[in-house]
Amino acid sequence: MIEVAWNPFYGAPVYPAERYAALAHRIGAILKTDNDVLLVQAEAVVALEAVATSLARPGFSALNVVTSAYGGWFGQWLRRGGTHVVDIVAQPGLPIEARAIAVALDANPDVKILALVHAESASGILNPLPEIVALAKARGIVTIVDAVASVGGHALDVDALGIDIAVIGPQKALGGPAGVSALSVSQHAWELVLHDSAPRDSILSLTDLKAWLDAGRGALPGTPAPLEFFALEAALDRVEAEGLGQIVTRHERAASASRAGLAALGASLWVPAEQASNLVTTVSLPSGIESTSVIGFAAGLGVELTSGVGTGSSHLMRINHTGARATFQTVLANIVAYGAALRQAGFPANIGAASEAIAKTYNT
Ligand SMILES: *Cc1c(COP(=O)(O)O)cnc(C)c1O
């Protein structure tokens, strides 16, 4: 006979209906927006697909910035709904330049929406969000920002920038659960979403999600997974206790210490600081060493390093300092492990200088 141990998770109570509105309000404060905030009962990719699906329609033009697979998917979802999509594809692993967006907007005057990722956890780059949103705003174009990776790692001021739709997940810099996500929707964006042939009776329908707002933001439809919402609430408690500004500062410091350490090591940083995310720092491996051997060596020290994601990034290593990893201890361990892996393979690496540079960054 199989004995099943008792586990309190099996008996989680339902998440109290009156607390969903408070969650949405607290997420609005993180995004610095008075726009409507919708909760999505799925990981952030589903929220992104819902946005694209709800905006897409034939005879509609979109400018879609592609700096990783996420942007590629967003364009596909728009096309599936009949949208005419102009993809603006950055060099592999690099941010898009605002100049390229200005040129594309001038060449495509009928564009109604513009979509981009703020910071990429895949390549560790930061797109010039304020400049790009300003270009779109000046033309009355609705902006959609995938801020899943950037929220908590970078300043994200939705109303001050005028972002129409911002999609976030709690699972990156905010250190929360992965099974729930959220988005903010401006009045201008609602005007595009709410049309006669908009998708309805679908998990991907923003129009359906709006019914929750219109009904007074009580219980979410269906049977919400209570553990996800209790975990989201706990994450928001932690975020508010530390302070969002402090969380962003912690990520900025982890990024600059990682960069200082890698520079002192003699490693070559993939992008200059102003193009780098605060979530992941990317280095180019010297030729003659494989990322798998660096990853394996670091794993032996209990340090998790990963290789670049996406086309043309096999020579890149990602050094992750997101969320709970944005600390002196993790940054130091990451860089020492990377340096030790290089030395083990016969490459020079000044681990002492790197450690000192990291300590110095944390001391100022
Ligand atoms: C992590 C991430 C997402 C969400 O992906 P999940 O599969 O929900 O983790 C979306 N966009 C970006 C830019 C991300 O970094």
mmCIF file of C-alpha atoms and ligand atoms in Angstrom:
data_model
loop_
_atom_site.group_PDB
_atom_site.id
_atom_site.type_symbol
_atom_site.label_atom_id
_atom_site.label_comp_id
_atom_site.label_asym_id
_atom_site.label_seq_id
_atom_site.Cartn_x
_atom_site.Cartn_y
_atom_site.Cartn_z
ATOM 1 C CA MET A 1 0.000 0.000 0.000
ATOM 2 C CA ILE A 2 1.304 3.480 -0.852
ATOM 3 C CA GLU A 3 1.469 5.876 2.054
ATOM 4 C CA VAL A 4 0.931 9.490 1.021
ATOM 5 C CA ALA A 5 2.371 11.908 3.513
ATOM 6 C CA TRP A 6 0.098 14.679 4.668
ATOM 7 C CA ASN A 7 1.099 17.992 3.145
ATOM 8 C CA PRO A 8 -0.477 21.342 4.010
ATOM 9 C CA PHE A 9 -0.306 22.351 0.323
ATOM 10 C CA TYR A 10 -3.063 19.822 -0.470
ATOM 11 C CA GLY A 11 -5.485 21.652 1.740
ATOM 12 C CA ALA A 12 -4.776 25.279 0.824
ATOM 13 C CA PRO A 13 -7.873 27.411 1.420
ATOM 14 C CA VAL A 14 -9.286 29.418 -1.463
ATOM 15 C CA TYR A 15 -7.643 32.793 -1.918
ATOM 16 C CA PRO A 16 -10.055 35.338 -0.383
ATOM 17 C CA ALA A 17 -12.047 37.056 -3.135
ATOM 18 C CA GLU A 18 -11.706 40.492 -1.577
ATOM 19 C CA ARG A 19 -7.901 40.368 -1.759
ATOM 20 C CA TYR A 20 -7.540 40.243 -5.575
ATOM 21 C CA ALA A 21 -8.287 43.947 -5.898
ATOM 22 C CA ALA A 22 -5.606 44.723 -3.320
ATOM 23 C CA LEU A 23 -3.069 42.642 -5.283
ATOM 24 C CA ALA A 24 -3.890 44.577 -8.451
ATOM 25 C CA HIS A 25 -3.583 47.861 -6.589
ATOM 26 C CA ARG A 26 -0.181 46.912 -5.168
ATOM 27 C CA ILE A 27 1.056 45.876 -8.632
ATOM 28 C CA GLY A 28 -0.149 49.234 -9.970
ATOM 29 C CA ALA A 29 2.039 50.915 -7.338
ATOM 30 C CA ILE A 30 5.069 48.875 -8.464
ATOM 31 C CA LEU A 31 4.411 49.909 -12.068
ATOM 32 C CA LYS A 32 3.742 53.513 -11.000
ATOM 33 C CA THR A 33 0.478 53.571 -12.885
ATOM 34 C CA ASP A 34 -3.136 54.529 -12.363
ATOM 35 C CA ASN A 35 -4.114 52.438 -15.395
ATOM 36 C CA ASP A 36 -6.261 49.336 -14.959
ATOM 37 C CA VAL A 37 -4.284 46.357 -13.670
ATOM 38 C CA LEU A 38 -5.416 42.881 -14.703
ATOM 39 C CA LEU A 39 -4.299 39.642 -13.079
ATOM 40 C CA VAL A 40 -3.586 36.678 -15.353
ATOM 41 C CA GLN A 41 -3.763 33.173 -13.891
ATOM 42 C CA ALA A 42 -0.757 31.881 -15.789
ATOM 43 C CA GLU A 43 2.898 32.603 -16.378
ATOM 44 C CA ALA A 44 3.774 35.841 -18.124
ATOM 45 C CA VAL A 45 4.112 34.330 -21.597
ATOM 46 C CA VAL A 46 0.369 33.672 -21.508
ATOM 47 C CA ALA A 47 -0.304 37.323 -20.576
ATOM 48 C CA LEU A 48 1.868 38.394 -23.523
ATOM 49 C CA GLU A 49 0.031 36.051 -25.873
ATOM 50 C CA ALA A 50 -3.292 37.393 -24.563
ATOM 51 C CA VAL A 51 -2.213 40.970 -25.312
ATOM 52 C CA ALA A 52 -1.140 40.115 -28.868
ATOM 53 C CA THR A 53 -4.235 38.001 -29.492
ATOM 54 C CA SER A 54 -6.551 40.686 -28.159
ATOM 55 C CA LEU A 55 -4.986 43.464 -30.235
ATOM 56 C CA ALA A 56 -4.518 41.531 -33.472
ATOM 57 C CA ARG A 57 -6.922 41.917 -36.361
ATOM 58 C CA PRO A 58 -6.788 42.104 -40.147
ATOM 59 C CA GLY A 59 -6.011 45.468 -41.668
ATOM 60 C CA PHE A 60 -4.030 46.570 -38.641
ATOM 61 C CA SER A 61 -0.299 47.442 -38.670
ATOM 62 C CA ALA A 62 2.191 46.848 -35.878
ATOM 63 C CA LEU A 63 5.857 47.588 -35.360
ATOM 64 C CA ASN A 64 7.404 44.727 -33.420
ATOM 65 C CA VAL A 65 10.888 44.979 -31.920
ATOM 66 C CA VAL A 66 12.719 41.647 -31.804
ATOM 67 C CA THR A 67 15.659 41.386 -29.406
ATOM 68 C CA SER A 68 15.040 37.764 -28.342
ATOM 69 C CA ALA A 69 12.625 34.888 -28.868
ATOM 70 C CA TYR A 70 9.950 36.735 -26.867
ATOM 71 C CA GLY A 71 9.665 39.479 -29.472
ATOM 72 C CA GLY A 72 9.643 36.854 -32.214
ATOM 73 C CA TRP A 73 6.696 35.105 -30.577
ATOM 74 C CA PHE A 74 4.839 38.370 -30.078
ATOM 75 C CA GLY A 75 5.066 39.080 -33.803
ATOM 76 C CA GLN A 76 3.802 35.578 -34.624
ATOM 77 C CA TRP A 77 0.783 35.954 -32.352
ATOM 78 C CA LEU A 78 -0.079 39.286 -33.968
ATOM 79 C CA ARG A 79 0.259 37.772 -37.465
ATOM 80 C CA ARG A 80 -1.913 34.812 -36.503
ATOM 81 C CA GLY A 81 -4.707 37.345 -35.904
ATOM 82 C CA GLY A 82 -4.208 38.875 -39.345
ATOM 83 C CA THR A 83 -2.137 41.890 -38.288
ATOM 84 C CA HIS A 84 0.395 43.318 -40.710
ATOM 85 C CA VAL A 85 3.590 43.116 -38.633
ATOM 86 C CA VAL A 86 6.819 44.950 -39.379
ATOM 87 C CA ASP A 87 9.568 43.251 -37.366
ATOM 88 C CA ILE A 88 12.528 45.392 -36.375
ATOM 89 C CA VAL A 89 15.213 42.853 -35.575
ATOM 90 C CA ALA A 90 18.293 43.859 -33.595
ATOM 91 C CA GLN A 91 21.738 42.370 -34.158
ATOM 92 C CA PRO A 92 21.835 39.024 -32.306
ATOM 93 C CA GLY A 93 22.231 39.596 -28.576
ATOM 94 C CA LEU A 94 22.250 43.391 -28.881
ATOM 95 C CA PRO A 95 19.679 46.084 -28.057
ATOM 96 C CA ILE A 96 17.724 47.889 -30.745
ATOM 97 C CA GLU A 97 18.738 51.485 -31.453
ATOM 98 C CA ALA A 98 16.107 54.192 -31.065
ATOM 99 C CA ARG A 99 17.249 55.571 -34.421
ATOM 100 C CA ALA A 100 16.157 52.361 -36.174
ATOM 101 C CA ILE A 101 12.718 52.739 -34.615
ATOM 102 C CA ALA A 102 12.403 56.351 -35.752
ATOM 103 C CA VAL A 103 13.271 55.316 -39.313
ATOM 104 C CA ALA A 104 10.806 52.413 -39.238
ATOM 105 C CA LEU A 105 8.010 54.595 -37.878
ATOM 106 C CA ASP A 106 8.578 57.171 -40.594
ATOM 107 C CA ALA A 107 8.516 54.444 -43.232
ATOM 108 C CA ASN A 108 5.309 52.905 -41.826
ATOM 109 C CA PRO A 109 2.962 55.768 -41.002
ATOM 110 C CA ASP A 110 -0.078 53.471 -40.621
ATOM 111 C CA VAL A 111 1.371 51.611 -37.601
ATOM 112 C CA LYS A 112 -1.096 51.547 -34.679
ATOM 113 C CA ILE A 113 0.884 49.619 -32.084
ATOM 114 C CA LEU A 114 4.527 49.155 -31.138
ATOM 115 C CA ALA A 115 5.769 46.255 -29.019
ATOM 116 C CA LEU A 116 9.134 45.720 -27.368
ATOM 117 C CA VAL A 117 10.898 43.972 -24.504
ATOM 118 C CA HIS A 118 12.419 46.325 -21.922
ATOM 119 C CA ALA A 119 15.346 44.250 -20.580
ATOM 120 C CA GLU A 120 16.306 40.798 -21.838
ATOM 121 C CA SER A 121 17.237 38.068 -19.393
ATOM 122 C CA ALA A 122 18.308 35.909 -22.348
ATOM 123 C CA SER A 123 21.155 38.177 -23.491
ATOM 124 C CA GLY A 124 21.496 40.685 -20.655
ATOM 125 C CA ILE A 125 20.706 43.741 -22.773
ATOM 126 C CA LEU A 126 18.566 46.794 -22.102
ATOM 127 C CA ASN A 127 16.547 48.432 -24.859
ATOM 128 C CA PRO A 128 16.296 52.270 -24.840
ATOM 129 C CA LEU A 129 12.712 52.210 -23.557
ATOM 130 C CA PRO A 130 12.108 55.908 -22.752
ATOM 131 C CA GLU A 131 13.347 57.039 -26.176
ATOM 132 C CA ILE A 132 11.342 54.413 -28.051
ATOM 133 C CA VAL A 133 8.116 55.028 -26.119
ATOM 134 C CA ALA A 134 8.513 58.783 -26.686
ATOM 135 C CA LEU A 135 8.829 58.195 -30.455
ATOM 136 C CA ALA A 136 5.631 56.143 -30.437
ATOM 137 C CA LYS A 137 3.741 58.573 -28.210
ATOM 138 C CA ALA A 138 4.582 61.482 -30.485
ATOM 139 C CA ARG A 139 2.740 59.588 -33.257
ATOM 140 C CA GLY A 140 -0.231 58.456 -31.147
ATOM 141 C CA ILE A 141 0.883 54.807 -31.318
ATOM 142 C CA VAL A 142 -0.142 52.401 -28.546
ATOM 143 C CA THR A 143 2.908 50.894 -26.818
ATOM 144 C CA ILE A 144 3.208 47.391 -25.396
ATOM 145 C CA VAL A 145 6.165 46.667 -23.147
ATOM 146 C CA ASP A 146 7.273 43.234 -22.001
ATOM 147 C CA ALA A 147 8.651 44.228 -18.599
ATOM 148 C CA VAL A 148 8.683 40.684 -17.213
ATOM 149 C CA ALA A 149 12.433 40.638 -16.720
ATOM 150 C CA SER A 150 12.938 44.344 -16.013
ATOM 151 C CA VAL A 151 10.355 44.997 -13.303
ATOM 152 C CA GLY A 152 12.294 45.363 -10.070
ATOM 153 C CA GLY A 153 15.617 45.405 -11.895
ATOM 154 C CA HIS A 154 15.235 48.718 -13.690
ATOM 155 C CA ALA A 155 13.237 51.892 -13.191
ATOM 156 C CA LEU A 156 9.846 51.334 -14.813
ATOM 157 C CA ASP A 157 7.557 54.338 -14.592
ATOM 158 C CA VAL A 158 4.550 53.318 -16.678
ATOM 159 C CA ASP A 159 2.540 56.547 -16.425
ATOM 160 C CA ALA A 160 5.459 58.959 -16.655
ATOM 161 C CA LEU A 161 6.694 57.229 -19.818
ATOM 162 C CA GLY A 162 3.148 56.759 -21.125
ATOM 163 C CA ILE A 163 3.342 52.982 -21.635
ATOM 164 C CA ASP A 164 -0.097 51.757 -22.713
ATOM 165 C CA ILE A 165 0.291 48.087 -21.858
ATOM 166 C CA ALA A 166 2.996 46.790 -19.506
ATOM 167 C CA VAL A 167 3.201 43.044 -18.885
ATOM 168 C CA ILE A 168 4.993 41.750 -15.807
ATOM 169 C CA GLY A 169 5.612 38.529 -13.949
ATOM 170 C CA PRO A 170 6.717 38.270 -10.330
ATOM 171 C CA GLN A 171 9.211 35.468 -10.958
ATOM 172 C CA LYS A 172 12.329 37.388 -11.991
ATOM 173 C CA ALA A 173 13.698 40.413 -10.102
ATOM 174 C CA LEU A 174 10.740 40.500 -7.696
ATOM 175 C CA GLY A 175 11.468 36.933 -6.593
ATOM 176 C CA GLY A 176 7.831 35.795 -6.659
ATOM 177 C CA PRO A 177 5.845 32.894 -8.112
ATOM 178 C CA ALA A 178 5.928 32.003 -11.824
ATOM 179 C CA GLY A 179 2.333 30.870 -12.213
ATOM 180 C CA VAL A 180 0.639 34.257 -12.154
ATOM 181 C CA SER A 181 1.263 37.494 -14.044
ATOM 182 C CA ALA A 182 -0.236 40.935 -14.514
ATOM 183 C CA LEU A 183 -0.612 43.742 -16.990
ATOM 184 C CA SER A 184 -1.597 47.382 -16.954
ATOM 185 C CA VAL A 185 -3.901 48.716 -19.661
ATOM 186 C CA SER A 186 -4.396 52.393 -20.526
ATOM 187 C CA GLN A 187 -7.607 53.939 -21.825
ATOM 188 C CA HIS A 188 -5.992 54.324 -25.245
ATOM 189 C CA ALA A 189 -5.141 50.616 -25.300
ATOM 190 C CA TRP A 190 -8.669 49.640 -24.245
ATOM 191 C CA GLU A 191 -9.997 51.594 -27.216
ATOM 192 C CA LEU A 192 -8.010 49.295 -29.499
ATOM 193 C CA VAL A 193 -8.778 46.105 -27.564
ATOM 194 C CA LEU A 194 -12.541 46.539 -27.295
ATOM 195 C CA HIS A 195 -13.871 46.072 -30.802
ATOM 196 C CA ASP A 196 -16.678 44.000 -32.275
ATOM 197 C CA SER A 197 -14.602 41.044 -33.427
ATOM 198 C CA ALA A 198 -12.307 41.000 -30.359
ATOM 199 C CA PRO A 199 -11.733 37.472 -29.020
ATOM 200 C CA ARG A 200 -14.109 36.435 -26.258
ATOM 201 C CA ASP A 201 -14.702 33.335 -24.132
ATOM 202 C CA SER A 202 -10.975 32.674 -24.274
ATOM 203 C CA ILE A 203 -8.153 32.536 -21.771
ATOM 204 C CA LEU A 204 -6.396 34.950 -24.169
ATOM 205 C CA SER A 205 -9.167 37.551 -24.162
ATOM 206 C CA LEU A 206 -8.460 40.879 -22.468
ATOM 207 C CA THR A 207 -12.123 41.696 -23.056
ATOM 208 C CA ASP A 208 -13.029 38.768 -20.784
ATOM 209 C CA LEU A 209 -10.507 39.935 -18.190
ATOM 210 C CA LYS A 210 -12.120 43.358 -18.283
ATOM 211 C CA ALA A 211 -15.348 41.749 -17.060
ATOM 212 C CA TRP A 212 -13.542 41.175 -13.749
ATOM 213 C CA LEU A 213 -12.837 44.930 -13.518
ATOM 214 C CA ASP A 214 -16.370 45.828 -14.489
ATOM 215 C CA ALA A 215 -17.811 43.431 -11.902
ATOM 216 C CA GLY A 216 -15.937 45.203 -9.092
ATOM 217 C CA ARG A 217 -12.723 43.122 -8.947
ATOM 218 C CA GLY A 218 -13.948 40.308 -6.694
ATOM 219 C CA ALA A 219 -13.115 36.647 -7.272
ATOM 220 C CA LEU A 220 -11.322 35.899 -10.515
ATOM 221 C CA PRO A 221 -13.233 33.696 -12.951
ATOM 222 C CA GLY A 222 -12.858 29.925 -12.776
ATOM 223 C CA THR A 223 -11.006 28.244 -9.945
ATOM 224 C CA PRO A 224 -7.916 30.358 -9.263
ATOM 225 C CA ALA A 225 -4.892 28.417 -7.979
ATOM 226 C CA PRO A 226 -4.761 29.658 -4.369
ATOM 227 C CA LEU A 227 -1.098 28.865 -3.729
ATOM 228 C CA GLU A 228 -0.015 31.151 -6.564
ATOM 229 C CA PHE A 229 -1.947 34.069 -5.139
ATOM 230 C CA PHE A 230 -0.775 33.489 -1.567
ATOM 231 C CA ALA A 231 2.771 33.358 -2.949
ATOM 232 C CA LEU A 232 2.204 36.556 -4.951
ATOM 233 C CA GLU A 233 0.934 38.267 -1.832
ATOM 234 C CA ALA A 234 3.992 37.115 0.118
ATOM 235 C CA ALA A 235 6.255 38.378 -2.679
ATOM 236 C CA LEU A 236 4.539 41.774 -2.634
ATOM 237 C CA ASP A 237 4.950 41.901 1.164
ATOM 238 C CA ARG A 238 8.680 41.308 0.702
ATOM 239 C CA VAL A 239 8.936 43.843 -2.125
ATOM 240 C CA GLU A 240 7.188 46.522 -0.070
ATOM 241 C CA ALA A 241 9.253 45.718 3.035
ATOM 242 C CA GLU A 242 12.527 46.094 1.126
ATOM 243 C CA GLY A 243 11.203 48.944 -1.022
ATOM 244 C CA LEU A 244 11.042 48.860 -4.812
ATOM 245 C CA GLY A 245 13.695 51.580 -5.122
ATOM 246 C CA GLN A 246 16.052 49.545 -2.952
ATOM 247 C CA ILE A 247 15.408 46.409 -5.021
ATOM 248 C CA VAL A 248 16.314 48.290 -8.198
ATOM 249 C CA THR A 249 19.427 49.691 -6.473
ATOM 250 C CA ARG A 250 20.383 46.164 -5.376
ATOM 251 C CA HIS A 251 20.199 44.996 -9.014
ATOM 252 C CA GLU A 252 22.138 48.046 -10.261
ATOM 253 C CA ARG A 253 24.840 47.331 -7.731
ATOM 254 C CA ALA A 254 24.994 43.630 -8.607
ATOM 255 C CA ALA A 255 25.356 44.561 -12.274
ATOM 256 C CA SER A 256 28.059 47.158 -11.735
ATOM 257 C CA ALA A 257 29.967 44.891 -9.329
ATOM 258 C CA SER A 258 29.747 42.020 -11.833
ATOM 259 C CA ARG A 259 31.037 44.280 -14.583
ATOM 260 C CA ALA A 260 33.819 45.659 -12.408
ATOM 261 C CA GLY A 261 34.812 42.152 -11.381
ATOM 262 C CA LEU A 262 34.823 40.842 -14.940
ATOM 263 C CA ALA A 263 36.823 43.825 -16.179
ATOM 264 C CA ALA A 264 39.404 43.279 -13.410
ATOM 265 C CA LEU A 265 39.484 39.603 -14.332
ATOM 266 C CA GLY A 266 40.440 40.628 -17.850
ATOM 267 C CA ALA A 267 37.227 39.247 -19.363
ATOM 268 C CA SER A 268 35.500 40.949 -22.284
ATOM 269 C CA LEU A 269 32.097 42.320 -21.467
ATOM 270 C CA TRP A 270 29.566 41.783 -24.222
ATOM 271 C CA VAL A 271 27.884 45.224 -24.196
ATOM 272 C CA PRO A 272 28.798 48.619 -22.687
ATOM 273 C CA ALA A 273 27.173 49.478 -19.357
ATOM 274 C CA GLU A 274 24.478 51.725 -20.848
ATOM 275 C CA GLN A 275 23.242 48.828 -23.021
ATOM 276 C CA ALA A 276 23.382 46.237 -20.249
ATOM 277 C CA SER A 277 20.549 44.930 -18.111
ATOM 278 C CA ASN A 278 20.843 44.831 -14.352
ATOM 279 C CA LEU A 279 19.611 41.238 -14.335
ATOM 280 C CA VAL A 280 22.210 39.288 -16.214
ATOM 281 C CA THR A 281 25.759 40.228 -17.220
ATOM 282 C CA THR A 282 27.039 38.667 -20.398
ATOM 283 C CA VAL A 283 30.676 38.004 -21.276
ATOM 284 C CA SER A 284 32.298 36.736 -24.452
ATOM 285 C CA LEU A 285 34.279 33.578 -23.887
ATOM 286 C CA PRO A 286 37.839 33.631 -25.181
ATOM 287 C CA SER A 287 38.206 31.427 -28.243
ATOM 288 C CA GLY A 288 39.387 27.954 -27.363
ATOM 289 C CA ILE A 289 37.081 27.344 -24.403
ATOM 290 C CA GLU A 290 33.568 25.918 -24.540
ATOM 291 C CA SER A 291 30.732 27.244 -22.411
ATOM 292 C CA THR A 292 29.914 23.686 -21.313
ATOM 293 C CA SER A 293 33.304 23.293 -19.641
ATOM 294 C CA VAL A 294 32.940 26.642 -17.824
ATOM 295 C CA ILE A 295 29.427 25.699 -16.710
ATOM 296 C CA GLY A 296 30.592 22.280 -15.527
ATOM 297 C CA PHE A 297 33.548 23.686 -13.622
ATOM 298 C CA ALA A 298 31.383 26.350 -11.927
ATOM 299 C CA ALA A 299 28.753 23.747 -11.041
ATOM 300 C CA GLY A 300 31.464 21.853 -9.180
ATOM 301 C CA LEU A 301 31.815 24.923 -6.969
ATOM 302 C CA GLY A 302 28.060 25.102 -6.505
ATOM 303 C CA VAL A 303 27.776 28.105 -8.819
ATOM 304 C CA GLU A 304 25.244 28.197 -11.617
ATOM 305 C CA LEU A 305 26.443 29.841 -14.838
ATOM 306 C CA THR A 306 24.556 29.513 -18.108
ATOM 307 C CA SER A 307 25.340 29.998 -21.761
ATOM 308 C CA GLY A 308 23.911 32.638 -24.062
ATOM 309 C CA VAL A 309 20.405 32.075 -25.408
ATOM 310 C CA GLY A 310 19.470 32.735 -29.024
ATOM 311 C CA THR A 311 21.167 32.947 -32.384
ATOM 312 C CA GLY A 312 24.862 33.750 -32.461
ATOM 313 C CA SER A 313 25.292 33.548 -28.705
ATOM 314 C CA SER A 314 27.106 30.242 -28.257
ATOM 315 C CA HIS A 315 30.295 32.153 -27.339
ATOM 316 C CA LEU A 316 28.469 34.053 -24.584
ATOM 317 C CA MET A 317 28.189 33.262 -20.881
ATOM 318 C CA ARG A 318 25.319 34.631 -18.819
ATOM 319 C CA ILE A 319 26.089 35.613 -15.276
ATOM 320 C CA ASN A 320 22.760 35.817 -13.510
ATOM 321 C CA HIS A 321 22.197 38.260 -10.632
ATOM 322 C CA THR A 322 18.425 38.487 -10.649
ATOM 323 C CA GLY A 323 16.118 38.523 -7.643
ATOM 324 C CA ALA A 324 17.546 36.764 -4.592
ATOM 325 C CA ARG A 325 20.808 36.436 -6.541
ATOM 326 C CA ALA A 326 21.405 40.197 -6.591
ATOM 327 C CA THR A 327 23.739 40.069 -3.584
ATOM 328 C CA PHE A 328 27.448 40.509 -2.872
ATOM 329 C CA GLN A 329 27.787 36.806 -2.038
ATOM 330 C CA THR A 330 26.340 35.565 -5.315
ATOM 331 C CA VAL A 331 28.115 38.149 -7.447
ATOM 332 C CA LEU A 332 31.438 37.286 -5.805
ATOM 333 C CA ALA A 333 30.872 33.541 -6.208
ATOM 334 C CA ASN A 334 29.832 33.971 -9.860
ATOM 335 C CA ILE A 335 32.915 35.936 -10.844
ATOM 336 C CA VAL A 336 35.395 33.875 -8.828
ATOM 337 C CA ALA A 337 33.955 30.696 -10.357
ATOM 338 C CA TYR A 338 34.158 32.148 -13.856
ATOM 339 C CA GLY A 339 37.748 33.272 -13.299
ATOM 340 C CA ALA A 340 38.727 29.916 -11.810
ATOM 341 C CA ALA A 341 37.169 28.122 -14.788
ATOM 342 C CA LEU A 342 39.272 30.250 -17.162
ATOM 343 C CA ARG A 343 42.454 29.585 -15.196
ATOM 344 C CA GLN A 344 41.735 25.883 -15.038
ATOM 345 C CA ALA A 345 41.556 25.932 -18.853
ATOM 346 C CA GLY A 346 44.892 27.747 -19.051
ATOM 347 C CA PHE A 347 43.635 31.291 -19.634
ATOM 348 C CA PRO A 348 44.820 34.210 -17.508
ATOM 349 C CA ALA A 349 42.322 35.615 -14.993
ATOM 350 C CA ASN A 350 43.156 37.893 -12.077
ATOM 351 C CA ILE A 351 40.743 36.549 -9.473
ATOM 352 C CA GLY A 352 42.255 38.613 -6.654
ATOM 353 C CA ALA A 353 41.790 41.876 -8.552
ATOM 354 C CA ALA A 354 38.269 40.845 -9.501
ATOM 355 C CA SER A 355 37.316 40.108 -5.888
ATOM 356 C CA GLU A 356 38.717 43.440 -4.793
ATOM 357 C CA ALA A 357 36.821 45.285 -7.516
ATOM 358 C CA ILE A 358 33.581 43.627 -6.421
ATOM 359 C CA ALA A 359 34.152 44.449 -2.754
ATOM 360 C CA LYS A 360 34.979 48.020 -3.692
ATOM 361 C CA THR A 361 31.773 48.403 -5.690
ATOM 362 C CA TYR A 362 29.762 47.154 -2.729
ATOM 363 C CA ASN A 363 31.623 49.485 -0.387
ATOM 364 C CA THR A 364 30.835 52.714 -2.201
HETATM 365 C C1 LIG B 1 11.127 35.515 -18.374
HETATM 366 C C2 LIG B 1 10.572 36.375 -19.422
HETATM 367 C C3 LIG B 1 9.251 36.237 -19.861
HETATM 368 C C4 LIG B 1 8.312 35.235 -19.278
HETATM 369 O O1 LIG B 1 8.675 33.954 -19.547
HETATM 370 P P1 LIG B 1 8.133 32.780 -18.628
HETATM 371 O O2 LIG B 1 8.168 31.647 -19.572
HETATM 372 O O3 LIG B 1 6.790 33.184 -18.144
HETATM 373 O O4 LIG B 1 9.134 32.712 -17.530
HETATM 374 C C5 LIG B 1 8.788 37.097 -20.825
HETATM 375 N N1 LIG B 1 9.579 38.040 -21.360
HETATM 376 C C6 LIG B 1 10.839 38.220 -20.956
HETATM 377 C C7 LIG B 1 11.660 39.299 -21.571
HETATM 378 C C8 LIG B 1 11.387 37.391 -19.984
HETATM 379 O O5 LIG B 1 12.652 37.560 -19.590
#
